[in-house]
Amino acid sequence: MEIIQHDVRRLDRLITDISDASRLDAELARNVADKVDLAALLRSVVDGARGHTTSGRRLTINFEAQKLPATQRQGYVVSGHDLRLSQVFTNLIENARSFVPAEDGRINVLIRRRGQRVVVAIEDNGPGIQAEALERIFERFYTDRPAGEAFGQNSGLGLSISRQIVEAHDGTLRAENIVDPAAPDKIRGARFVVSLPAG
Ligand SMILES: Nc1ncnc2c1ncn2[C@@H]1O[C@H](COP(=O)(O)OP(=O)(O)OP(=O)(O)O)[C@@H](O)[C@H]1O
Ligand SMILES: [Mg+2]
């Protein structure tokens, strides 16, 4: 009985994820966008993630906003849907959390301006991503997690939904590995970069 209930919960999550993905386009097109201060939004997502601790693990989540010149006080404002943007950063931080080493996990969340774009990077010290999977991880249902764990639990929809949300905001979401410039084949972790138009 307990096993069945567990499966039902997993199936329920899978269905929620799928219907979420299919509702997204319509929802994003319908809703009027607000002005969202991405630095403030990230600070609150990071605070939430820090509060969600797992016993026996050591995790440091660092947040850094590049200082803006006085003429650009509103420099981290983007036009969009705050709940959907929070969902993107929550997904990326939860992925990072699940891949960093239990004994010394490190996640860096950085925000900066690059011309007319607001750029956010989520970096971790996990195993990184195989070069041939850097694009495929954004496909629906792509997951590298162990098979037993995968059904309903991690449906492999997180990154595809996140990219869909970012693109609906005229932005981009990509993945890369963090490498040591002196030893480029040595991967130190993964970096996910979100770029959105400022304003
Ligand atoms: N920070 C990361 N480091 C290494 N691999 C990653 C990282 N984030 C994502 N991946 C890879 O990308 C795959 C797809 O991620 P995605 O978030 O779409 O799915 P998931 O986390 O497996 O499932 P879900 O998000 O639906 O719970 C992961 O299974 C993993 O293989
Ligand atoms: Mg995920």
PDB file of N, CA and C in Angstrom, residues 128-197:
ATOM      1  N   GLY A 128      30.096  18.551 -13.377  1.00  0.00           N
ATOM      2  CA  GLY A 128      29.959  19.177 -14.689  1.00  0.00           C
ATOM      3  C   GLY A 128      29.159  18.282 -15.627  1.00  0.00           C
ATOM      4  N   ILE A 129      29.210  18.610 -16.916  1.00  0.00           N
ATOM      5  CA  ILE A 129      28.340  17.949 -17.898  1.00  0.00           C
ATOM      6  C   ILE A 129      29.198  17.484 -19.070  1.00  0.00           C
ATOM      7  N   GLN A 130      28.963  16.263 -19.526  1.00  0.00           N
ATOM      8  CA  GLN A 130      29.738  15.775 -20.668  1.00  0.00           C
ATOM      9  C   GLN A 130      29.498  16.674 -21.866  1.00  0.00           C
ATOM     10  N   ALA A 131      30.560  16.957 -22.619  1.00  0.00           N
ATOM     11  CA  ALA A 131      30.476  17.919 -23.724  1.00  0.00           C
ATOM     12  C   ALA A 131      29.312  17.607 -24.658  1.00  0.00           C
ATOM     13  N   GLU A 132      29.086  16.313 -24.964  1.00  0.00           N
ATOM     14  CA  GLU A 132      28.037  15.962 -25.934  1.00  0.00           C
ATOM     15  C   GLU A 132      26.632  16.133 -25.360  1.00  0.00           C
ATOM     16  N   ALA A 133      26.534  16.329 -24.023  1.00  0.00           N
ATOM     17  CA  ALA A 133      25.205  16.480 -23.416  1.00  0.00           C
ATOM     18  C   ALA A 133      24.848  17.937 -23.138  1.00  0.00           C
ATOM     19  N   LEU A 134      25.743  18.876 -23.410  1.00  0.00           N
ATOM     20  CA  LEU A 134      25.519  20.284 -23.025  1.00  0.00           C
ATOM     21  C   LEU A 134      24.243  20.880 -23.625  1.00  0.00           C
ATOM     22  N   GLU A 135      23.852  20.436 -24.803  1.00  0.00           N
ATOM     23  CA  GLU A 135      22.594  20.890 -25.411  1.00  0.00           C
ATOM     24  C   GLU A 135      21.457  19.922 -25.082  1.00  0.00           C
ATOM     25  N   ARG A 136      21.775  18.622 -25.064  1.00  0.00           N
ATOM     26  CA  ARG A 136      20.708  17.623 -24.874  1.00  0.00           C
ATOM     27  C   ARG A 136      20.032  17.722 -23.517  1.00  0.00           C
ATOM     28  N   ILE A 137      20.738  18.207 -22.513  1.00  0.00           N
ATOM     29  CA  ILE A 137      20.123  18.308 -21.180  1.00  0.00           C
ATOM     30  C   ILE A 137      18.884  19.213 -21.177  1.00  0.00           C
ATOM     31  N   PHE A 138      18.741  20.059 -22.219  1.00  0.00           N
ATOM     32  CA  PHE A 138      17.580  20.951 -22.277  1.00  0.00           C
ATOM     33  C   PHE A 138      16.377  20.293 -22.957  1.00  0.00           C
ATOM     34  N   GLU A 139      16.572  19.054 -23.447  1.00  0.00           N
ATOM     35  CA  GLU A 139      15.448  18.360 -24.090  1.00  0.00           C
ATOM     36  C   GLU A 139      14.494  17.848 -23.031  1.00  0.00           C
ATOM     37  N   ARG A 140      13.213  17.785 -23.399  1.00  0.00           N
ATOM     38  CA  ARG A 140      12.214  17.234 -22.486  1.00  0.00           C
ATOM     39  C   ARG A 140      12.554  15.802 -22.125  1.00  0.00           C
ATOM     40  N   PHE A 141      12.433  15.472 -20.869  1.00  0.00           N
ATOM     41  CA  PHE A 141      12.638  14.116 -20.327  1.00  0.00           C
ATOM     42  C   PHE A 141      14.088  13.656 -20.341  1.00  0.00           C
ATOM     43  N   TYR A 142      15.029  14.538 -20.721  1.00  0.00           N
ATOM     44  CA  TYR A 142      16.427  14.123 -20.638  1.00  0.00           C
ATOM     45  C   TYR A 142      16.846  14.188 -19.174  1.00  0.00           C
ATOM     46  N   THR A 143      17.275  13.041 -18.643  1.00  0.00           N
ATOM     47  CA  THR A 143      17.816  13.033 -17.283  1.00  0.00           C
ATOM     48  C   THR A 143      18.921  11.999 -17.216  1.00  0.00           C
ATOM     49  N   ASP A 144      19.959  12.319 -16.479  1.00  0.00           N
ATOM     50  CA  ASP A 144      21.098  11.419 -16.310  1.00  0.00           C
ATOM     51  C   ASP A 144      21.060  10.771 -14.949  1.00  0.00           C
ATOM     52  N   ARG A 145      19.971  10.995 -14.250  1.00  0.00           N
ATOM     53  CA  ARG A 145      19.932  10.471 -12.886  1.00  0.00           C
ATOM     54  C   ARG A 145      19.668   8.973 -12.923  1.00  0.00           C
ATOM     55  N   PRO A 146      20.068   8.239 -11.865  1.00  0.00           N
ATOM     56  CA  PRO A 146      19.901   6.790 -11.851  1.00  0.00           C
ATOM     57  C   PRO A 146      18.458   6.388 -12.152  1.00  0.00           C
ATOM     58  N   ALA A 147      18.285   5.303 -12.927  1.00  0.00           N
ATOM     59  CA  ALA A 147      16.967   4.903 -13.408  1.00  0.00           C
ATOM     60  C   ALA A 147      15.941   4.717 -12.286  1.00  0.00           C
ATOM     61  N   GLY A 148      16.334   4.091 -11.208  1.00  0.00           N
ATOM     62  CA  GLY A 148      15.399   3.817 -10.111  1.00  0.00           C
ATOM     63  C   GLY A 148      14.808   5.087  -9.548  1.00  0.00           C
ATOM     64  N   GLU A 149      15.626   6.119  -9.561  1.00  0.00           N
ATOM     65  CA  GLU A 149      15.253   7.395  -8.979  1.00  0.00           C
ATOM     66  C   GLU A 149      14.410   8.216  -9.966  1.00  0.00           C
ATOM     67  N   ALA A 150      14.549   7.879 -11.248  1.00  0.00           N
ATOM     68  CA  ALA A 150      14.075   8.817 -12.267  1.00  0.00           C
ATOM     69  C   ALA A 150      12.561   8.896 -12.424  1.00  0.00           C
ATOM     70  N   PHE A 151      11.863   7.793 -12.278  1.00  0.00           N
ATOM     71  CA  PHE A 151      10.455   7.815 -12.657  1.00  0.00           C
ATOM     72  C   PHE A 151       9.645   8.771 -11.782  1.00  0.00           C
ATOM     73  N   GLY A 152       9.143   9.819 -12.400  1.00  0.00           N
ATOM     74  CA  GLY A 152       8.286  10.750 -11.679  1.00  0.00           C
ATOM     75  C   GLY A 152       9.053  11.650 -10.722  1.00  0.00           C
ATOM     76  N   GLN A 153      10.097  11.145 -10.147  1.00  0.00           N
ATOM     77  CA  GLN A 153      10.864  11.915  -9.168  1.00  0.00           C
ATOM     78  C   GLN A 153      11.591  13.057  -9.869  1.00  0.00           C
ATOM     79  N   ASN A 154      12.482  12.689 -10.791  1.00  0.00           N
ATOM     80  CA  ASN A 154      13.164  13.686 -11.607  1.00  0.00           C
ATOM     81  C   ASN A 154      12.770  13.375 -13.032  1.00  0.00           C
ATOM     82  N   SER A 155      11.807  14.104 -13.525  1.00  0.00           N
ATOM     83  CA  SER A 155      11.242  13.738 -14.817  1.00  0.00           C
ATOM     84  C   SER A 155      12.090  14.240 -15.979  1.00  0.00           C
ATOM     85  N   GLY A 156      13.097  15.065 -15.691  1.00  0.00           N
ATOM     86  CA  GLY A 156      13.917  15.579 -16.784  1.00  0.00           C
ATOM     87  C   GLY A 156      13.237  16.713 -17.524  1.00  0.00           C
ATOM     88  N   LEU A 157      12.330  17.387 -16.829  1.00  0.00           N
ATOM     89  CA  LEU A 157      11.613  18.501 -17.460  1.00  0.00           C
ATOM     90  C   LEU A 157      12.109  19.856 -16.978  1.00  0.00           C
ATOM     91  N   GLY A 158      12.836  19.864 -15.865  1.00  0.00           N
ATOM     92  CA  GLY A 158      13.222  21.130 -15.238  1.00  0.00           C
ATOM     93  C   GLY A 158      13.923  22.085 -16.187  1.00  0.00           C
ATOM     94  N   LEU A 159      14.935  21.609 -16.891  1.00  0.00           N
ATOM     95  CA  LEU A 159      15.700  22.513 -17.762  1.00  0.00           C
ATOM     96  C   LEU A 159      14.918  22.896 -19.008  1.00  0.00           C
ATOM     97  N   SER A 160      14.090  21.967 -19.511  1.00  0.00           N
ATOM     98  CA  SER A 160      13.343  22.345 -20.718  1.00  0.00           C
ATOM     99  C   SER A 160      12.304  23.406 -20.368  1.00  0.00           C
ATOM    100  N   ILE A 161      11.655  23.273 -19.224  1.00  0.00           N
ATOM    101  CA  ILE A 161      10.696  24.295 -18.781  1.00  0.00           C
ATOM    102  C   ILE A 161      11.426  25.619 -18.522  1.00  0.00           C
ATOM    103  N   SER A 162      12.586  25.528 -17.896  1.00  0.00           N
ATOM    104  CA  SER A 162      13.336  26.755 -17.576  1.00  0.00           C
ATOM    105  C   SER A 162      13.723  27.499 -18.849  1.00  0.00           C
ATOM    106  N   ARG A 163      14.198  26.739 -19.841  1.00  0.00           N
ATOM    107  CA  ARG A 163      14.593  27.406 -21.094  1.00  0.00           C
ATOM    108  C   ARG A 163      13.373  28.023 -21.774  1.00  0.00           C
ATOM    109  N   GLN A 164      12.255  27.302 -21.725  1.00  0.00           N
ATOM    110  CA  GLN A 164      11.021  27.826 -22.331  1.00  0.00           C
ATOM    111  C   GLN A 164      10.620  29.156 -21.672  1.00  0.00           C
ATOM    112  N   ILE A 165      10.716  29.214 -20.351  1.00  0.00           N
ATOM    113  CA  ILE A 165      10.363  30.450 -19.635  1.00  0.00           C
ATOM    114  C   ILE A 165      11.317  31.572 -20.032  1.00  0.00           C
ATOM    115  N   VAL A 166      12.617  31.284 -20.046  1.00  0.00           N
ATOM    116  CA  VAL A 166      13.606  32.319 -20.358  1.00  0.00           C
ATOM    117  C   VAL A 166      13.407  32.822 -21.793  1.00  0.00           C
ATOM    118  N   GLU A 167      13.168  31.903 -22.726  1.00  0.00           N
ATOM    119  CA  GLU A 167      12.986  32.324 -24.122  1.00  0.00           C
ATOM    120  C   GLU A 167      11.707  33.145 -24.294  1.00  0.00           C
ATOM    121  N   ALA A 168      10.685  32.834 -23.498  1.00  0.00           N
ATOM    122  CA  ALA A 168       9.453  33.630 -23.564  1.00  0.00           C
ATOM    123  C   ALA A 168       9.703  35.052 -23.049  1.00  0.00           C
ATOM    124  N   HIS A 169      10.814  35.253 -22.336  1.00  0.00           N
ATOM    125  CA  HIS A 169      11.220  36.590 -21.877  1.00  0.00           C
ATOM    126  C   HIS A 169      12.281  37.193 -22.818  1.00  0.00           C
ATOM    127  N   ASP A 170      12.400  36.634 -24.029  1.00  0.00           N
ATOM    128  CA  ASP A 170      13.413  37.076 -25.001  1.00  0.00           C
ATOM    129  C   ASP A 170      14.834  36.885 -24.498  1.00  0.00           C
ATOM    130  N   GLY A 171      15.019  35.881 -23.656  1.00  0.00           N
ATOM    131  CA  GLY A 171      16.342  35.617 -23.108  1.00  0.00           C
ATOM    132  C   GLY A 171      16.916  34.313 -23.616  1.00  0.00           C
ATOM    133  N   THR A 172      18.096  33.986 -23.108  1.00  0.00           N
ATOM    134  CA  THR A 172      18.746  32.712 -23.454  1.00  0.00           C
ATOM    135  C   THR A 172      19.178  32.014 -22.172  1.00  0.00           C
ATOM    136  N   LEU A 173      19.220  30.681 -22.245  1.00  0.00           N
ATOM    137  CA  LEU A 173      19.722  29.864 -21.131  1.00  0.00           C
ATOM    138  C   LEU A 173      20.655  28.827 -21.725  1.00  0.00           C
ATOM    139  N   ARG A 174      21.894  28.805 -21.267  1.00  0.00           N
ATOM    140  CA  ARG A 174      22.840  27.809 -21.785  1.00  0.00           C
ATOM    141  C   ARG A 174      23.673  27.232 -20.649  1.00  0.00           C
ATOM    142  N   ALA A 175      24.294  26.097 -20.946  1.00  0.00           N
ATOM    143  CA  ALA A 175      25.134  25.431 -19.944  1.00  0.00           C
ATOM    144  C   ALA A 175      26.558  25.348 -20.454  1.00  0.00           C
ATOM    145  N   GLU A 176      27.499  25.427 -19.547  1.00  0.00           N
ATOM    146  CA  GLU A 176      28.901  25.210 -19.911  1.00  0.00           C
ATOM    147  C   GLU A 176      29.613  24.590 -18.721  1.00  0.00           C
ATOM    148  N   ASN A 177      30.817  24.108 -18.954  1.00  0.00           N
ATOM    149  CA  ASN A 177      31.609  23.583 -17.845  1.00  0.00           C
ATOM    150  C   ASN A 177      32.576  24.642 -17.362  1.00  0.00           C
ATOM    151  N   ILE A 178      32.897  24.584 -16.084  1.00  0.00           N
ATOM    152  CA  ILE A 178      33.901  25.482 -15.525  1.00  0.00           C
ATOM    153  C   ILE A 178      35.226  24.724 -15.599  1.00  0.00           C
ATOM    154  N   VAL A 179      36.179  25.298 -16.325  1.00  0.00           N
ATOM    155  CA  VAL A 179      37.468  24.612 -16.447  1.00  0.00           C
ATOM    156  C   VAL A 179      38.591  25.496 -15.930  1.00  0.00           C
ATOM    157  N   ASP A 180      39.637  24.833 -15.550  1.00  0.00           N
ATOM    158  CA  ASP A 180      40.835  25.504 -15.099  1.00  0.00           C
ATOM    159  C   ASP A 180      41.595  25.930 -16.362  1.00  0.00           C
ATOM    160  N   PRO A 181      41.844  27.245 -16.559  1.00  0.00           N
ATOM    161  CA  PRO A 181      42.515  27.667 -17.798  1.00  0.00           C
ATOM    162  C   PRO A 181      43.864  26.960 -17.998  1.00  0.00           C
ATOM    163  N   ALA A 182      44.512  26.604 -16.895  1.00  0.00           N
ATOM    164  CA  ALA A 182      45.815  25.948 -17.014  1.00  0.00           C
ATOM    165  C   ALA A 182      45.670  24.470 -17.383  1.00  0.00           C
ATOM    166  N   ALA A 183      44.508  23.881 -17.104  1.00  0.00           N
ATOM    167  CA  ALA A 183      44.283  22.455 -17.410  1.00  0.00           C
ATOM    168  C   ALA A 183      42.860  22.314 -17.953  1.00  0.00           C
ATOM    169  N   PRO A 184      42.667  22.721 -19.238  1.00  0.00           N
ATOM    170  CA  PRO A 184      41.305  22.795 -19.781  1.00  0.00           C
ATOM    171  C   PRO A 184      40.527  21.479 -19.817  1.00  0.00           C
ATOM    172  N   ASP A 185      41.176  20.315 -19.663  1.00  0.00           N
ATOM    173  CA  ASP A 185      40.369  19.082 -19.651  1.00  0.00           C
ATOM    174  C   ASP A 185      39.877  18.766 -18.257  1.00  0.00           C
ATOM    175  N   LYS A 186      40.320  19.553 -17.289  1.00  0.00           N
ATOM    176  CA  LYS A 186      39.872  19.259 -15.934  1.00  0.00           C
ATOM    177  C   LYS A 186      38.617  20.091 -15.635  1.00  0.00           C
ATOM    178  N   ILE A 187      37.469  19.395 -15.473  1.00  0.00           N
ATOM    179  CA  ILE A 187      36.211  20.086 -15.212  1.00  0.00           C
ATOM    180  C   ILE A 187      36.047  20.309 -13.713  1.00  0.00           C
ATOM    181  N   ARG A 188      35.759  21.558 -13.365  1.00  0.00           N
ATOM    182  CA  ARG A 188      35.591  21.886 -11.939  1.00  0.00           C
ATOM    183  C   ARG A 188      34.144  22.039 -11.517  1.00  0.00           C
ATOM    184  N   GLY A 189      33.252  22.030 -12.496  1.00  0.00           N
ATOM    185  CA  GLY A 189      31.842  22.178 -12.159  1.00  0.00           C
ATOM    186  C   GLY A 189      31.053  22.633 -13.369  1.00  0.00           C
ATOM    187  N   ALA A 190      29.770  22.898 -13.126  1.00  0.00           N
ATOM    188  CA  ALA A 190      28.894  23.347 -14.208  1.00  0.00           C
ATOM    189  C   ALA A 190      28.516  24.806 -13.971  1.00  0.00           C
ATOM    190  N   ARG A 191      28.231  25.494 -15.091  1.00  0.00           N
ATOM    191  CA  ARG A 191      27.758  26.885 -15.001  1.00  0.00           C
ATOM    192  C   ARG A 191      26.559  27.019 -15.932  1.00  0.00           C
ATOM    193  N   PHE A 192      25.460  27.534 -15.392  1.00  0.00           N
ATOM    194  CA  PHE A 192      24.272  27.817 -16.209  1.00  0.00           C
ATOM    195  C   PHE A 192      24.148  29.328 -16.303  1.00  0.00           C
ATOM    196  N   VAL A 193      24.010  29.829 -17.535  1.00  0.00           N
ATOM    197  CA  VAL A 193      23.993  31.277 -17.747  1.00  0.00           C
ATOM    198  C   VAL A 193      22.652  31.700 -18.348  1.00  0.00           C
ATOM    199  N   VAL A 194      21.993  32.608 -17.643  1.00  0.00           N
ATOM    200  CA  VAL A 194      20.724  33.177 -18.117  1.00  0.00           C
ATOM    201  C   VAL A 194      21.005  34.616 -18.533  1.00  0.00           C
ATOM    202  N   SER A 195      20.590  34.983 -19.732  1.00  0.00           N
ATOM    203  CA  SER A 195      20.770  36.352 -20.186  1.00  0.00           C
ATOM    204  C   SER A 195      19.409  36.908 -20.594  1.00  0.00           C
ATOM    205  N   LEU A 196      19.050  38.061 -20.031  1.00  0.00           N
ATOM    206  CA  LEU A 196      17.729  38.651 -20.285  1.00  0.00           C
ATOM    207  C   LEU A 196      17.898  40.123 -20.675  1.00  0.00           C
ATOM    208  N   PRO A 197      17.021  40.639 -21.519  1.00  0.00           N
ATOM    209  CA  PRO A 197      17.122  42.065 -21.851  1.00  0.00           C
ATOM    210  C   PRO A 197      16.797  42.936 -20.626  1.00  0.00           C
TER     211      PRO A 197
END
